[in-house]
Amino acid sequence: MRRIFGKEKGIILKGREEIRKMRIAGAIVYGALKEMASAIRPGVTPLYLDKLAENYIRKCGAIPSFLGYKGYPASTCIAVNEQVVHAIPNDRPLKEGDIVGLDTAACWDGYHADAAITVPVGEVSEIHKNLVKTALNALWIGINEVSPGKPLSRIGAAIQNYVEMRGFHVVRDLVGHGIGKRLHEKPEVPHYFTKMVDDIILTSGMTLCIEPMINVGTHEVTYLSDGWTVVTADGSYSAHFEHTIAITENGVMILTLGPNDEDDLWRISECL
Ligand code: MF3
Ligand code: CO
């Protein structure tokens, strides 16, 4: 396995000022997710949640990154139950027992940040509580593997190992990504172990989205005819969490947290 450093792979490294802008975008994304998560209850529609997020992002002086991206028609992706990701918000009311993936991104002064959480609607079944917890922990386990000098493939290896030990499955068709002036940049960040011929060595200045998608049943997915929505192949439920992170000389910075340390939306799901 040849080891390749970021520069050689077309990965755009960021400086302090660029990371600062992404941190602001990240705090806005956090706020938008919080607006949506706080509004979730039976009867609320994904379209309504999408408008809450869009209004919040615009009120902050940022631009919703998803809207118009490759023709995508909304500011968020709202994936209910067996929907994995990239689900277009619709007017079907949420109901008790659903699990809802909220995914959004914002652009501040030319730089993007992207994050996602999965939120239960009222009481959900034991297995789905377990699924959501596993997906949340998988994100942190992946982030834990990030430090300068380490191979990128460790992120996926650690996530897959943990998730399969808990009896769930990691989606392979969709991967995490670099981010910056563009929503999707190099490199790809798989959430499962892949024997990449050229592993990438994580270096300071890289900004990545780690976003494990975890299924109850098979890891396989299929695509709906709307051209966007990804669903599990077997109809089992799926959960998704995502952070944008930056690698600096001082370690890993999580860019999509709230402005205050105690403000951790990701704990909403943790307290299930
Ligand atoms: N977080 C998703 C991703 O990184 C967002 C998709 S953007 C969309 O793939 F516009 F295509 F929905
Ligand atoms: Co993403």
PDB file of C-alpha atoms and ligand atoms in Angstrom:
ATOM      1  CA  MET A   1       0.000   0.000   0.000  1.00  0.00           C
ATOM      2  CA  ARG A   2       1.635   3.215  -1.154  1.00  0.00           C
ATOM      3  CA  ARG A   3       1.199   6.094   1.214  1.00  0.00           C
ATOM      4  CA  ILE A   4       0.235   9.352  -0.400  1.00  0.00           C
ATOM      5  CA  PHE A   5       0.142  12.744   1.251  1.00  0.00           C
ATOM      6  CA  GLY A   6      -2.740  15.147   0.740  1.00  0.00           C
ATOM      7  CA  LYS A   7      -1.072  17.507  -1.702  1.00  0.00           C
ATOM      8  CA  GLU A   8      -0.426  14.789  -4.253  1.00  0.00           C
ATOM      9  CA  LYS A   9      -4.072  13.756  -4.326  1.00  0.00           C
ATOM     10  CA  GLY A  10      -5.646  17.082  -5.285  1.00  0.00           C
ATOM     11  CA  ILE A  11      -6.772  17.741  -1.737  1.00  0.00           C
ATOM     12  CA  ILE A  12      -7.098  21.466  -1.021  1.00  0.00           C
ATOM     13  CA  LEU A  13      -5.476  22.300   2.313  1.00  0.00           C
ATOM     14  CA  LYS A  14      -6.903  25.246   4.260  1.00  0.00           C
ATOM     15  CA  GLY A  15      -5.218  27.967   6.262  1.00  0.00           C
ATOM     16  CA  ARG A  16      -6.335  29.493   9.575  1.00  0.00           C
ATOM     17  CA  GLU A  17      -8.507  32.181   8.018  1.00  0.00           C
ATOM     18  CA  GLU A  18     -10.320  29.692   5.793  1.00  0.00           C
ATOM     19  CA  ILE A  19     -10.941  27.372   8.727  1.00  0.00           C
ATOM     20  CA  ARG A  20     -12.283  30.353  10.709  1.00  0.00           C
ATOM     21  CA  LYS A  21     -14.848  31.003   7.977  1.00  0.00           C
ATOM     22  CA  MET A  22     -15.834  27.339   7.934  1.00  0.00           C
ATOM     23  CA  ARG A  23     -16.244  27.463  11.711  1.00  0.00           C
ATOM     24  CA  ILE A  24     -18.736  30.300  11.332  1.00  0.00           C
ATOM     25  CA  ALA A  25     -20.583  28.346   8.625  1.00  0.00           C
ATOM     26  CA  GLY A  26     -20.529  25.369  11.012  1.00  0.00           C
ATOM     27  CA  ALA A  27     -22.086  27.292  13.892  1.00  0.00           C
ATOM     28  CA  ILE A  28     -24.856  28.416  11.515  1.00  0.00           C
ATOM     29  CA  VAL A  29     -25.447  24.825  10.392  1.00  0.00           C
ATOM     30  CA  TYR A  30     -25.633  23.835  14.047  1.00  0.00           C
ATOM     31  CA  GLY A  31     -28.263  26.513  14.679  1.00  0.00           C
ATOM     32  CA  ALA A  32     -30.311  25.371  11.681  1.00  0.00           C
ATOM     33  CA  LEU A  33     -30.255  21.757  12.886  1.00  0.00           C
ATOM     34  CA  LYS A  34     -31.289  22.910  16.346  1.00  0.00           C
ATOM     35  CA  GLU A  35     -34.246  24.871  14.942  1.00  0.00           C
ATOM     36  CA  MET A  36     -35.441  21.758  13.130  1.00  0.00           C
ATOM     37  CA  ALA A  37     -34.777  19.309  15.977  1.00  0.00           C
ATOM     38  CA  SER A  38     -36.684  21.513  18.432  1.00  0.00           C
ATOM     39  CA  ALA A  39     -39.709  21.630  16.105  1.00  0.00           C
ATOM     40  CA  ILE A  40     -39.956  17.874  15.570  1.00  0.00           C
ATOM     41  CA  ARG A  41     -43.183  16.316  16.813  1.00  0.00           C
ATOM     42  CA  PRO A  42     -45.938  14.166  15.290  1.00  0.00           C
ATOM     43  CA  GLY A  43     -47.837  16.112  12.602  1.00  0.00           C
ATOM     44  CA  VAL A  44     -44.953  18.369  11.531  1.00  0.00           C
ATOM     45  CA  THR A  45     -43.932  18.038   7.864  1.00  0.00           C
ATOM     46  CA  PRO A  46     -40.403  17.838   6.420  1.00  0.00           C
ATOM     47  CA  LEU A  47     -41.255  20.803   4.153  1.00  0.00           C
ATOM     48  CA  TYR A  48     -41.997  22.931   7.223  1.00  0.00           C
ATOM     49  CA  LEU A  49     -38.687  21.890   8.807  1.00  0.00           C
ATOM     50  CA  ASP A  50     -36.868  22.757   5.580  1.00  0.00           C
ATOM     51  CA  LYS A  51     -38.315  26.287   5.647  1.00  0.00           C
ATOM     52  CA  LEU A  52     -37.247  26.717   9.297  1.00  0.00           C
ATOM     53  CA  ALA A  53     -33.673  25.786   8.364  1.00  0.00           C
ATOM     54  CA  GLU A  54     -33.607  27.946   5.244  1.00  0.00           C
ATOM     55  CA  ASN A  55     -34.948  30.991   7.134  1.00  0.00           C
ATOM     56  CA  TYR A  56     -32.435  30.483   9.923  1.00  0.00           C
ATOM     57  CA  ILE A  57     -29.466  30.207   7.546  1.00  0.00           C
ATOM     58  CA  ARG A  58     -30.515  33.312   5.628  1.00  0.00           C
ATOM     59  CA  LYS A  59     -31.189  35.268   8.827  1.00  0.00           C
ATOM     60  CA  CYS A  60     -27.559  34.572   9.768  1.00  0.00           C
ATOM     61  CA  GLY A  61     -26.407  36.089   6.470  1.00  0.00           C
ATOM     62  CA  ALA A  62     -25.347  32.736   5.015  1.00  0.00           C
ATOM     63  CA  ILE A  63     -26.524  30.797   1.952  1.00  0.00           C
ATOM     64  CA  PRO A  64     -28.112  27.312   2.072  1.00  0.00           C
ATOM     65  CA  SER A  65     -25.495  25.185   0.263  1.00  0.00           C
ATOM     66  CA  PHE A  66     -27.839  22.401  -0.911  1.00  0.00           C
ATOM     67  CA  LEU A  67     -30.373  24.669  -2.661  1.00  0.00           C
ATOM     68  CA  GLY A  68     -29.639  24.459  -6.383  1.00  0.00           C
ATOM     69  CA  TYR A  69     -26.630  22.150  -5.895  1.00  0.00           C
ATOM     70  CA  LYS A  70     -26.699  19.993  -9.035  1.00  0.00           C
ATOM     71  CA  GLY A  71     -30.347  21.074  -9.262  1.00  0.00           C
ATOM     72  CA  TYR A  72     -31.317  19.933  -5.743  1.00  0.00           C
ATOM     73  CA  PRO A  73     -34.628  21.681  -4.914  1.00  0.00           C
ATOM     74  CA  ALA A  74     -34.359  22.288  -1.124  1.00  0.00           C
ATOM     75  CA  SER A  75     -32.093  23.595   1.654  1.00  0.00           C
ATOM     76  CA  THR A  76     -32.095  20.341   3.611  1.00  0.00           C
ATOM     77  CA  CYS A  77     -32.304  16.601   3.114  1.00  0.00           C
ATOM     78  CA  ILE A  78     -34.861  15.038   5.460  1.00  0.00           C
ATOM     79  CA  ALA A  79     -34.632  11.242   5.478  1.00  0.00           C
ATOM     80  CA  VAL A  80     -37.433   9.440   7.328  1.00  0.00           C
ATOM     81  CA  ASN A  81     -37.103   5.792   8.482  1.00  0.00           C
ATOM     82  CA  GLU A  82     -35.874   3.617   5.543  1.00  0.00           C
ATOM     83  CA  GLN A  83     -34.694   6.708   3.685  1.00  0.00           C
ATOM     84  CA  VAL A  84     -30.922   6.869   4.032  1.00  0.00           C
ATOM     85  CA  VAL A  85     -29.936  10.327   2.720  1.00  0.00           C
ATOM     86  CA  HIS A  86     -30.679  12.942   0.032  1.00  0.00           C
ATOM     87  CA  ALA A  87     -34.435  12.726   0.608  1.00  0.00           C
ATOM     88  CA  ILE A  88     -36.281  15.802  -0.676  1.00  0.00           C
ATOM     89  CA  PRO A  89     -38.485  17.337   2.050  1.00  0.00           C
ATOM     90  CA  ASN A  90     -42.190  16.606   1.369  1.00  0.00           C
ATOM     91  CA  ASP A  91     -45.558  17.337   3.013  1.00  0.00           C
ATOM     92  CA  ARG A  92     -46.093  13.933   4.640  1.00  0.00           C
ATOM     93  CA  PRO A  93     -46.560  14.589   8.391  1.00  0.00           C
ATOM     94  CA  LEU A  94     -44.127  12.875  10.769  1.00  0.00           C
ATOM     95  CA  LYS A  95     -45.599  10.344  13.167  1.00  0.00           C
ATOM     96  CA  GLU A  96     -44.676   8.867  16.528  1.00  0.00           C
ATOM     97  CA  GLY A  97     -42.027   6.154  16.152  1.00  0.00           C
ATOM     98  CA  ASP A  98     -40.342   7.703  13.097  1.00  0.00           C
ATOM     99  CA  ILE A  99     -36.635   8.429  13.041  1.00  0.00           C
ATOM    100  CA  VAL A 100     -35.766  11.554  11.051  1.00  0.00           C
ATOM    101  CA  GLY A 101     -32.400  12.385   9.525  1.00  0.00           C
ATOM    102  CA  LEU A 102     -31.826  16.140   9.264  1.00  0.00           C
ATOM    103  CA  ASP A 103     -28.953  17.116   6.964  1.00  0.00           C
ATOM    104  CA  THR A 104     -28.044  20.666   5.957  1.00  0.00           C
ATOM    105  CA  ALA A 105     -25.122  22.880   4.969  1.00  0.00           C
ATOM    106  CA  ALA A 106     -24.418  26.608   4.855  1.00  0.00           C
ATOM    107  CA  CYS A 107     -21.988  28.795   2.986  1.00  0.00           C
ATOM    108  CA  TRP A 108     -20.423  31.744   4.848  1.00  0.00           C
ATOM    109  CA  ASP A 109     -18.147  34.142   2.977  1.00  0.00           C
ATOM    110  CA  GLY A 110     -17.480  31.504   0.316  1.00  0.00           C
ATOM    111  CA  TYR A 111     -16.861  28.514   2.622  1.00  0.00           C
ATOM    112  CA  HIS A 112     -19.169  25.588   3.383  1.00  0.00           C
ATOM    113  CA  ALA A 113     -19.900  23.468   6.452  1.00  0.00           C
ATOM    114  CA  ASP A 114     -22.167  20.398   6.405  1.00  0.00           C
ATOM    115  CA  ALA A 115     -23.710  18.370   9.266  1.00  0.00           C
ATOM    116  CA  ALA A 116     -26.494  15.909  10.048  1.00  0.00           C
ATOM    117  CA  ILE A 117     -28.300  14.385  13.001  1.00  0.00           C
ATOM    118  CA  THR A 118     -31.014  11.743  13.372  1.00  0.00           C
ATOM    119  CA  VAL A 119     -33.857  12.544  15.749  1.00  0.00           C
ATOM    120  CA  PRO A 120     -36.584  10.209  17.066  1.00  0.00           C
ATOM    121  CA  VAL A 121     -40.244  11.328  16.920  1.00  0.00           C
ATOM    122  CA  GLY A 122     -41.767  10.605  20.349  1.00  0.00           C
ATOM    123  CA  GLU A 123     -41.268   7.018  21.529  1.00  0.00           C
ATOM    124  CA  VAL A 124     -39.399   4.791  19.080  1.00  0.00           C
ATOM    125  CA  SER A 125     -38.773   1.037  19.275  1.00  0.00           C
ATOM    126  CA  GLU A 126     -35.762  -0.378  21.162  1.00  0.00           C
ATOM    127  CA  ILE A 127     -34.015  -1.483  17.986  1.00  0.00           C
ATOM    128  CA  HIS A 128     -34.327   1.957  16.413  1.00  0.00           C
ATOM    129  CA  LYS A 129     -33.113   3.688  19.594  1.00  0.00           C
ATOM    130  CA  ASN A 130     -30.155   1.367  19.435  1.00  0.00           C
ATOM    131  CA  LEU A 131     -29.623   2.133  15.740  1.00  0.00           C
ATOM    132  CA  VAL A 132     -29.579   5.907  16.339  1.00  0.00           C
ATOM    133  CA  LYS A 133     -27.156   5.537  19.263  1.00  0.00           C
ATOM    134  CA  THR A 134     -24.893   3.292  17.212  1.00  0.00           C
ATOM    135  CA  ALA A 135     -24.800   5.787  14.329  1.00  0.00           C
ATOM    136  CA  LEU A 136     -24.000   8.655  16.707  1.00  0.00           C
ATOM    137  CA  ASN A 137     -21.230   6.689  18.419  1.00  0.00           C
ATOM    138  CA  ALA A 138     -19.909   5.621  14.998  1.00  0.00           C
ATOM    139  CA  LEU A 139     -19.397   9.287  14.083  1.00  0.00           C
ATOM    140  CA  TRP A 140     -17.354   9.918  17.249  1.00  0.00           C
ATOM    141  CA  ILE A 141     -15.384   6.713  16.802  1.00  0.00           C
ATOM    142  CA  GLY A 142     -14.466   7.868  13.288  1.00  0.00           C
ATOM    143  CA  ILE A 143     -13.494  11.365  14.488  1.00  0.00           C
ATOM    144  CA  ASN A 144     -11.330   9.753  17.173  1.00  0.00           C
ATOM    145  CA  GLU A 145      -9.177   8.135  14.489  1.00  0.00           C
ATOM    146  CA  VAL A 146      -8.310  11.495  12.948  1.00  0.00           C
ATOM    147  CA  SER A 147      -4.879  12.951  13.618  1.00  0.00           C
ATOM    148  CA  PRO A 148      -2.044  14.246  11.450  1.00  0.00           C
ATOM    149  CA  GLY A 149       0.138  11.402  10.142  1.00  0.00           C
ATOM    150  CA  LYS A 150      -2.540   8.685  10.370  1.00  0.00           C
ATOM    151  CA  PRO A 151      -3.950   6.907   7.308  1.00  0.00           C
ATOM    152  CA  LEU A 152      -7.456   7.969   6.297  1.00  0.00           C
ATOM    153  CA  SER A 153      -8.553   4.318   5.961  1.00  0.00           C
ATOM    154  CA  ARG A 154      -8.455   3.966   9.776  1.00  0.00           C
ATOM    155  CA  ILE A 155     -11.606   6.079  10.045  1.00  0.00           C
ATOM    156  CA  GLY A 156     -13.694   3.586   8.076  1.00  0.00           C
ATOM    157  CA  ALA A 157     -12.059   0.561   9.641  1.00  0.00           C
ATOM    158  CA  ALA A 158     -12.893   1.751  13.166  1.00  0.00           C
ATOM    159  CA  ILE A 159     -16.470   2.672  12.242  1.00  0.00           C
ATOM    160  CA  GLN A 160     -17.185  -0.625  10.479  1.00  0.00           C
ATOM    161  CA  ASN A 161     -15.681  -2.665  13.275  1.00  0.00           C
ATOM    162  CA  TYR A 162     -17.820  -0.935  15.913  1.00  0.00           C
ATOM    163  CA  VAL A 163     -21.056  -0.930  13.899  1.00  0.00           C
ATOM    164  CA  GLU A 164     -20.866  -4.613  12.924  1.00  0.00           C
ATOM    165  CA  MET A 165     -20.050  -5.569  16.511  1.00  0.00           C
ATOM    166  CA  ARG A 166     -23.371  -3.929  17.437  1.00  0.00           C
ATOM    167  CA  GLY A 167     -25.147  -5.999  14.755  1.00  0.00           C
ATOM    168  CA  PHE A 168     -25.775  -3.158  12.271  1.00  0.00           C
ATOM    169  CA  HIS A 169     -24.418  -2.400   8.780  1.00  0.00           C
ATOM    170  CA  VAL A 170     -22.486   0.476   7.234  1.00  0.00           C
ATOM    171  CA  VAL A 171     -23.643   1.939   3.897  1.00  0.00           C
ATOM    172  CA  ARG A 172     -20.851   1.675   1.317  1.00  0.00           C
ATOM    173  CA  ASP A 173     -22.369   3.287  -1.756  1.00  0.00           C
ATOM    174  CA  LEU A 174     -22.104   6.761  -0.220  1.00  0.00           C
ATOM    175  CA  VAL A 175     -19.057   8.149   1.520  1.00  0.00           C
ATOM    176  CA  GLY A 176     -17.891  11.258   3.391  1.00  0.00           C
ATOM    177  CA  HIS A 177     -15.899  13.957   1.615  1.00  0.00           C
ATOM    178  CA  GLY A 178     -13.542  16.887   1.735  1.00  0.00           C
ATOM    179  CA  ILE A 179     -15.208  20.325   1.973  1.00  0.00           C
ATOM    180  CA  GLY A 180     -14.241  23.986   1.649  1.00  0.00           C
ATOM    181  CA  LYS A 181     -15.007  26.434  -1.154  1.00  0.00           C
ATOM    182  CA  ARG A 182     -16.960  23.563  -2.602  1.00  0.00           C
ATOM    183  CA  LEU A 183     -19.481  21.382  -0.798  1.00  0.00           C
ATOM    184  CA  HIS A 184     -17.785  18.229  -2.079  1.00  0.00           C
ATOM    185  CA  GLU A 185     -14.016  18.133  -2.463  1.00  0.00           C
ATOM    186  CA  LYS A 186     -11.424  15.413  -2.422  1.00  0.00           C
ATOM    187  CA  PRO A 187     -10.796  13.064  -0.694  1.00  0.00           C
ATOM    188  CA  GLU A 188     -13.568  10.498  -0.361  1.00  0.00           C
ATOM    189  CA  VAL A 189     -13.997   9.319   3.219  1.00  0.00           C
ATOM    190  CA  PRO A 190     -15.335   5.733   3.325  1.00  0.00           C
ATOM    191  CA  HIS A 191     -17.055   4.624   6.534  1.00  0.00           C
ATOM    192  CA  TYR A 192     -16.005   0.994   6.041  1.00  0.00           C
ATOM    193  CA  PHE A 193     -12.648  -0.656   5.582  1.00  0.00           C
ATOM    194  CA  THR A 194     -11.420  -0.562   2.036  1.00  0.00           C
ATOM    195  CA  LYS A 195      -7.990  -1.672   0.946  1.00  0.00           C
ATOM    196  CA  MET A 196      -7.287   1.484  -0.978  1.00  0.00           C
ATOM    197  CA  VAL A 197      -4.248   1.046  -3.172  1.00  0.00           C
ATOM    198  CA  ASP A 198      -3.146   4.529  -2.259  1.00  0.00           C
ATOM    199  CA  ASP A 199      -4.052   5.332   1.297  1.00  0.00           C
ATOM    200  CA  ILE A 200      -4.129   9.014   2.178  1.00  0.00           C
ATOM    201  CA  ILE A 201      -2.165  10.308   5.124  1.00  0.00           C
ATOM    202  CA  LEU A 202      -4.150  12.835   7.133  1.00  0.00           C
ATOM    203  CA  THR A 203      -2.399  16.187   7.327  1.00  0.00           C
ATOM    204  CA  SER A 204      -2.924  19.525   8.973  1.00  0.00           C
ATOM    205  CA  GLY A 205      -5.121  21.836   6.855  1.00  0.00           C
ATOM    206  CA  MET A 206      -7.485  19.089   5.675  1.00  0.00           C
ATOM    207  CA  THR A 207     -11.208  19.718   6.204  1.00  0.00           C
ATOM    208  CA  LEU A 208     -13.436  16.660   6.047  1.00  0.00           C
ATOM    209  CA  CYS A 209     -17.054  15.576   6.445  1.00  0.00           C
ATOM    210  CA  ILE A 210     -17.398  12.275   8.269  1.00  0.00           C
ATOM    211  CA  GLU A 211     -20.968  11.017   7.934  1.00  0.00           C
ATOM    212  CA  PRO A 212     -21.654   7.340   8.682  1.00  0.00           C
ATOM    213  CA  MET A 213     -25.010   6.003   7.430  1.00  0.00           C
ATOM    214  CA  ILE A 214     -25.998   2.909   9.424  1.00  0.00           C
ATOM    215  CA  ASN A 215     -28.710   0.383   8.490  1.00  0.00           C
ATOM    216  CA  VAL A 216     -30.564  -2.193  10.582  1.00  0.00           C
ATOM    217  CA  GLY A 217     -30.414  -4.727   7.744  1.00  0.00           C
ATOM    218  CA  THR A 218     -28.232  -5.029   4.676  1.00  0.00           C
ATOM    219  CA  HIS A 219     -25.706  -2.290   3.816  1.00  0.00           C
ATOM    220  CA  GLU A 220     -27.209  -2.157   0.333  1.00  0.00           C
ATOM    221  CA  VAL A 221     -29.212   0.826  -0.878  1.00  0.00           C
ATOM    222  CA  THR A 222     -31.381   1.705  -3.860  1.00  0.00           C
ATOM    223  CA  TYR A 223     -32.310   4.987  -5.503  1.00  0.00           C
ATOM    224  CA  LEU A 224     -35.819   6.374  -5.983  1.00  0.00           C
ATOM    225  CA  SER A 225     -36.983   7.707  -9.334  1.00  0.00           C
ATOM    226  CA  ASP A 226     -36.942  11.328  -8.077  1.00  0.00           C
ATOM    227  CA  GLY A 227     -33.236  11.153  -8.888  1.00  0.00           C
ATOM    228  CA  TRP A 228     -32.204  11.923  -5.288  1.00  0.00           C
ATOM    229  CA  THR A 229     -33.692   9.845  -2.481  1.00  0.00           C
ATOM    230  CA  VAL A 230     -31.557   6.935  -1.285  1.00  0.00           C
ATOM    231  CA  VAL A 231     -33.406   4.158   0.590  1.00  0.00           C
ATOM    232  CA  THR A 232     -32.275   0.880   2.145  1.00  0.00           C
ATOM    233  CA  ALA A 233     -32.577  -2.078  -0.244  1.00  0.00           C
ATOM    234  CA  ASP A 234     -34.497  -4.153   2.328  1.00  0.00           C
ATOM    235  CA  GLY A 235     -36.719  -1.383   3.736  1.00  0.00           C
ATOM    236  CA  SER A 236     -35.038  -1.511   7.141  1.00  0.00           C
ATOM    237  CA  TYR A 237     -34.454   1.801   8.956  1.00  0.00           C
ATOM    238  CA  SER A 238     -31.295   3.860   8.600  1.00  0.00           C
ATOM    239  CA  ALA A 239     -29.614   6.547  10.759  1.00  0.00           C
ATOM    240  CA  HIS A 240     -27.071   9.224   9.799  1.00  0.00           C
ATOM    241  CA  PHE A 241     -24.829  11.648  11.703  1.00  0.00           C
ATOM    242  CA  GLU A 242     -22.302  14.062  10.234  1.00  0.00           C
ATOM    243  CA  HIS A 243     -19.752  16.638  11.359  1.00  0.00           C
ATOM    244  CA  THR A 244     -17.395  18.871   9.428  1.00  0.00           C
ATOM    245  CA  ILE A 245     -13.938  18.737  11.008  1.00  0.00           C
ATOM    246  CA  ALA A 246     -10.588  20.459  10.442  1.00  0.00           C
ATOM    247  CA  ILE A 247      -7.184  18.931  11.105  1.00  0.00           C
ATOM    248  CA  THR A 248      -4.776  21.468  12.595  1.00  0.00           C
ATOM    249  CA  GLU A 249      -1.353  21.243  14.228  1.00  0.00           C
ATOM    250  CA  ASN A 250      -3.148  21.340  17.568  1.00  0.00           C
ATOM    251  CA  GLY A 251      -5.407  18.402  16.708  1.00  0.00           C
ATOM    252  CA  VAL A 252      -8.930  18.035  15.410  1.00  0.00           C
ATOM    253  CA  MET A 253     -11.428  20.904  15.454  1.00  0.00           C
ATOM    254  CA  ILE A 254     -15.124  20.099  15.110  1.00  0.00           C
ATOM    255  CA  LEU A 255     -16.529  22.938  13.034  1.00  0.00           C
ATOM    256  CA  THR A 256     -20.258  22.133  13.198  1.00  0.00           C
ATOM    257  CA  LEU A 257     -20.855  22.532  16.935  1.00  0.00           C
ATOM    258  CA  GLY A 258     -22.791  25.359  18.586  1.00  0.00           C
ATOM    259  CA  PRO A 259     -21.046  28.532  19.732  1.00  0.00           C
ATOM    260  CA  ASN A 260     -20.988  27.409  23.389  1.00  0.00           C
ATOM    261  CA  ASP A 261     -19.230  24.287  24.646  1.00  0.00           C
ATOM    262  CA  GLU A 262     -22.262  23.073  26.557  1.00  0.00           C
ATOM    263  CA  ASP A 263     -24.374  23.453  23.415  1.00  0.00           C
ATOM    264  CA  ASP A 264     -24.185  19.918  22.069  1.00  0.00           C
ATOM    265  CA  LEU A 265     -27.164  19.018  19.945  1.00  0.00           C
ATOM    266  CA  TRP A 266     -25.682  15.612  19.345  1.00  0.00           C
ATOM    267  CA  ARG A 267     -26.579  14.803  22.976  1.00  0.00           C
ATOM    268  CA  ILE A 268     -30.290  15.059  22.149  1.00  0.00           C
ATOM    269  CA  SER A 269     -30.018  11.690  20.487  1.00  0.00           C
ATOM    270  CA  GLU A 270     -27.507  10.396  22.999  1.00  0.00           C
ATOM    271  CA  CYS A 271     -30.044  10.696  25.827  1.00  0.00           C
ATOM    272  CA  LEU A 272     -32.490   8.337  24.137  1.00  0.00           C
TER     273      LEU A 272
HETATM  274  N1  MF3 B   1     -24.626  15.902   3.221  1.00  0.00           N
HETATM  275  C1  MF3 B   1     -24.961  15.437   1.896  1.00  0.00           C
HETATM  276  C2  MF3 B   1     -23.706  15.013   1.174  1.00  0.00           C
HETATM  277  O1  MF3 B   1     -22.654  15.383   1.581  1.00  0.00           O
HETATM  278  C3  MF3 B   1     -25.628  16.531   1.176  1.00  0.00           C
HETATM  279  C4  MF3 B   1     -26.058  16.278  -0.187  1.00  0.00           C
HETATM  280  S1  MF3 B   1     -26.289  17.777  -0.903  1.00  0.00           S
HETATM  281  C5  MF3 B   1     -27.546  17.662  -1.950  1.00  0.00           C
HETATM  282  O2  MF3 B   1     -23.774  14.248   0.228  1.00  0.00           O
HETATM  283  F1  MF3 B   1     -27.761  18.847  -2.375  1.00  0.00           F
HETATM  284  F2  MF3 B   1     -27.161  16.896  -2.927  1.00  0.00           F
HETATM  285  F3  MF3 B   1     -28.556  17.182  -1.340  1.00  0.00           F
HETATM  286 CO    CO B   2     -21.869  15.669   3.594  1.00  0.00          CO
END
